[in-house]
XYZ file of C-alpha atoms in Angstrom:
241
model
C -2.252 -15.256 5.348
C 1.500 -14.655 5.146
C 3.140 -11.569 5.611
C 6.675 -11.756 4.281
C 8.294 -15.043 3.646
C 11.835 -16.634 4.586
C 12.972 -14.509 6.888
C 16.083 -15.752 8.740
C 13.820 -16.351 11.998
C 10.153 -17.355 11.959
C 7.733 -14.482 10.733
C 6.975 -12.047 13.656
C 5.173 -9.240 11.137
C 1.332 -8.506 11.651
C -0.131 -10.136 9.060
C -3.477 -7.993 9.140
C -0.820 -4.950 9.107
C 0.927 -6.455 5.778
C -2.018 -7.217 4.151
C -3.671 -3.908 5.018
C -0.490 -1.973 3.468
C -0.660 -4.320 0.407
C -4.189 -3.037 0.039
C -3.134 0.770 0.185
C -0.408 -0.137 -2.324
C -2.907 -1.687 -4.606
C -5.285 1.390 -4.399
C -2.335 3.812 -4.839
C -1.610 1.893 -8.004
C -5.154 1.974 -9.212
C -5.003 5.841 -9.000
C -2.158 5.896 -11.415
C -3.918 3.734 -13.934
C -7.124 5.932 -13.500
C -5.068 8.965 -14.211
C -3.414 7.107 -17.459
C -6.812 6.429 -18.563
C -8.385 9.715 -17.565
C -10.601 8.357 -15.033
C -11.659 10.338 -11.832
C -10.025 8.959 -8.812
C -11.750 11.007 -6.063
C -13.309 7.965 -4.232
C -9.883 6.341 -4.515
C -8.214 9.112 -3.008
C -10.431 8.909 -0.050
C -10.149 4.991 0.134
C -6.038 5.565 0.008
C -6.198 8.146 2.978
C -8.674 6.187 5.132
C -6.558 3.395 5.023
C -3.315 5.385 5.664
C -4.767 6.896 8.761
C -6.190 3.533 10.069
C -2.639 2.060 9.745
C -1.125 5.095 11.585
C -3.406 5.217 14.157
C -3.352 1.764 15.069
C 0.400 0.923 14.395
C 2.431 3.844 14.678
C 4.654 3.991 17.815
C 5.255 8.025 18.164
C 7.849 7.130 21.069
C 10.172 5.066 18.950
C 9.039 6.132 15.486
C 8.300 2.538 14.353
C 5.660 0.703 13.566
C 4.109 -2.521 15.321
C 6.719 -4.341 16.612
C 9.504 -3.148 14.346
C 10.956 -6.613 13.402
C 11.664 -8.063 10.224
C 11.450 -4.539 8.148
C 7.857 -3.708 8.776
C 8.816 -0.034 9.431
C 10.753 0.188 6.046
C 7.844 -1.492 4.424
C 5.275 1.003 5.297
C 7.787 4.045 5.094
C 8.601 2.852 1.074
C 4.727 2.792 0.530
C 4.468 6.327 1.809
C 2.175 5.547 4.736
C 4.649 7.604 7.329
C 3.474 11.066 7.401
C 5.756 13.641 6.219
C 6.501 15.079 9.456
C 7.730 12.199 11.149
C 9.605 10.788 7.844
C 13.337 12.296 9.351
C 12.611 10.595 12.690
C 11.290 7.324 11.296
C 14.384 7.007 9.229
C 16.492 7.723 12.045
C 14.877 4.747 13.588
C 15.450 2.502 10.950
C 19.154 3.534 10.974
C 19.345 2.777 14.703
C 17.475 -0.722 13.891
C 20.182 -2.026 11.688
C 23.161 -0.499 13.762
C 21.626 -2.499 16.764
C 21.751 -5.583 14.359
C 25.548 -4.869 13.400
C 23.933 -4.402 10.212
C 22.617 -8.181 9.680
C 19.478 -8.890 7.668
C 16.444 -9.777 9.550
C 14.004 -9.755 6.369
C 12.425 -12.074 3.891
C 11.912 -12.298 0.127
C 9.584 -9.273 -0.275
C 11.132 -6.597 2.234
C 14.772 -7.516 1.433
C 15.088 -5.806 -1.769
C 12.601 -3.000 -0.739
C 15.194 -2.342 2.290
C 18.443 -2.267 0.124
C 16.709 0.405 -2.191
C 14.942 2.602 0.504
C 18.149 2.792 2.145
C 20.113 3.616 -1.063
C 17.790 6.559 -1.981
C 17.167 7.803 1.550
C 20.785 9.127 2.757
C 21.522 5.723 4.463
C 23.558 4.148 1.582
C 26.263 3.558 4.347
C 24.077 1.287 6.078
C 23.229 -0.638 2.886
C 26.859 -0.920 2.306
C 27.645 -2.203 5.663
C 24.597 -4.649 5.465
C 26.368 -5.801 2.126
C 29.822 -6.403 3.514
C 28.615 -8.517 6.294
C 29.889 -11.875 6.107
C 28.372 -14.069 9.039
C 24.956 -15.210 9.483
C 22.535 -13.949 8.202
C 24.032 -12.173 5.313
C 24.259 -12.548 1.496
C 27.977 -13.556 1.831
C 27.010 -15.962 4.469
C 24.002 -17.440 2.125
C 26.563 -17.595 -1.076
C 29.532 -19.510 0.833
C 30.477 -22.681 -1.182
C 27.650 -22.181 -3.575
C 27.252 -21.804 -7.387
C 23.576 -20.105 -7.456
C 21.594 -18.557 -5.136
C 19.992 -20.832 -2.372
C 16.309 -20.593 -1.111
C 17.350 -19.114 2.437
C 19.508 -17.467 4.912
C 20.586 -20.630 6.316
C 21.821 -23.683 4.697
C 18.843 -25.573 6.316
C 15.083 -24.667 6.880
C 14.537 -23.328 10.389
C 12.250 -25.121 12.539
C 8.667 -24.039 11.778
C 4.959 -24.689 12.619
C 2.361 -25.415 10.228
C -0.134 -23.859 12.360
C -1.702 -27.287 13.100
C -1.473 -28.365 16.406
C 1.723 -28.161 18.082
C 3.575 -29.748 15.535
C 7.389 -28.426 14.755
C 8.904 -29.338 11.248
C 12.736 -29.815 11.740
C 14.631 -28.131 9.287
C 15.671 -29.945 6.197
C 17.938 -29.381 3.512
C 17.186 -26.095 1.506
C 17.156 -25.618 -2.239
C 20.833 -24.499 -3.360
C 19.568 -23.108 -6.875
C 16.357 -20.690 -6.082
C 15.258 -17.396 -7.173
C 14.102 -16.178 -4.009
C 16.580 -13.791 -2.954
C 18.231 -12.872 -6.426
C 16.237 -9.490 -6.831
C 19.265 -7.999 -4.964
C 20.980 -8.468 -8.265
C 18.729 -5.738 -9.778
C 19.810 -3.654 -7.035
C 23.564 -4.097 -7.482
C 23.150 -3.125 -11.045
C 20.738 -0.133 -10.643
C 22.627 1.516 -7.807
C 26.358 0.106 -7.051
C 27.128 -0.168 -10.827
C 24.693 2.646 -11.934
C 22.463 1.244 -14.514
C 18.919 1.827 -14.877
C 17.367 -1.028 -17.010
C 13.851 0.373 -16.899
C 15.314 3.307 -19.244
C 15.359 1.801 -22.581
C 18.088 4.315 -23.725
C 20.943 3.557 -21.105
C 23.613 6.419 -21.626
C 26.604 4.064 -20.481
C 29.086 7.134 -20.743
C 27.374 8.641 -17.971
C 26.242 5.912 -15.658
C 26.953 6.978 -11.689
C 27.591 4.295 -9.428
C 26.256 5.403 -6.147
C 28.647 3.324 -4.262
C 31.753 4.933 -5.843
C 32.684 5.843 -2.388
C 33.085 2.281 -1.324
C 34.044 0.483 -4.720
C 37.744 0.658 -6.434
C 36.616 -0.746 -9.845
C 34.220 -3.063 -11.445
C 33.992 -4.691 -14.706
C 30.819 -5.885 -16.539
C 29.313 -6.991 -19.981
C 26.141 -5.841 -21.010
C 24.302 -5.980 -24.520
C 27.698 -6.369 -26.574
C 29.210 -3.405 -24.310
C 31.858 -3.480 -21.594
C 31.547 -1.174 -18.831
C 34.724 -0.751 -16.792
C 34.895 1.515 -13.888
C 37.768 2.694 -11.655
C 38.214 5.332 -9.050
C 40.871 7.533 -10.952
C 39.363 7.052 -14.361
C 35.626 7.100 -13.833
C 33.513 5.028 -16.191
C 34.825 3.575 -19.880
C 32.832 1.939 -22.426
C 34.215 -0.466 -25.009
């Protein structure tokens, strides 16, 4: 019954929309699996297109080029799945950019959509937006979350936001969150892949030719990986020792 989880504010994403989008994603993955196994996917292609059409017919706003209430990253989530019609993609991306400009580049997403958002921005000519989001220091941001912490905590806030269990009018007040939790640690994978430029899905990493996507914004970095030390600086590029 949940869409995303642990956004800065209580979830406002339409649960039916979110779950239908996940259904679309499952069908899309089944098509990939069938192709690998040599199984005909004609019925699945039809099912996938029917789901896509149903979502666009019901939830796409042609005036704003957003989906549903455009809150907590739902438009990004659908765009990343490939649900946006090709002819609207440019305008949808402009709307995504504006959404985070209006939030002064603060995050409004939960554990599922946050890493999707950062990757989508990075590969869709909005790396400047991604960098500004990662550079924020006040709430809600990663810097605020990690202030005075030694590990990733559970939530953007130091305390649970007040919420309802959906059982009558009872409101559960915010208690202390876990201060060692994996909920938002997926951002580390994004940093390795895009900030540093190492794709860990590739077994044969060419360390000599890694290309940091955010080289316009960083002067240097140093990391150790699998017995190697990778040093990057603007003037010397990448060095591997």
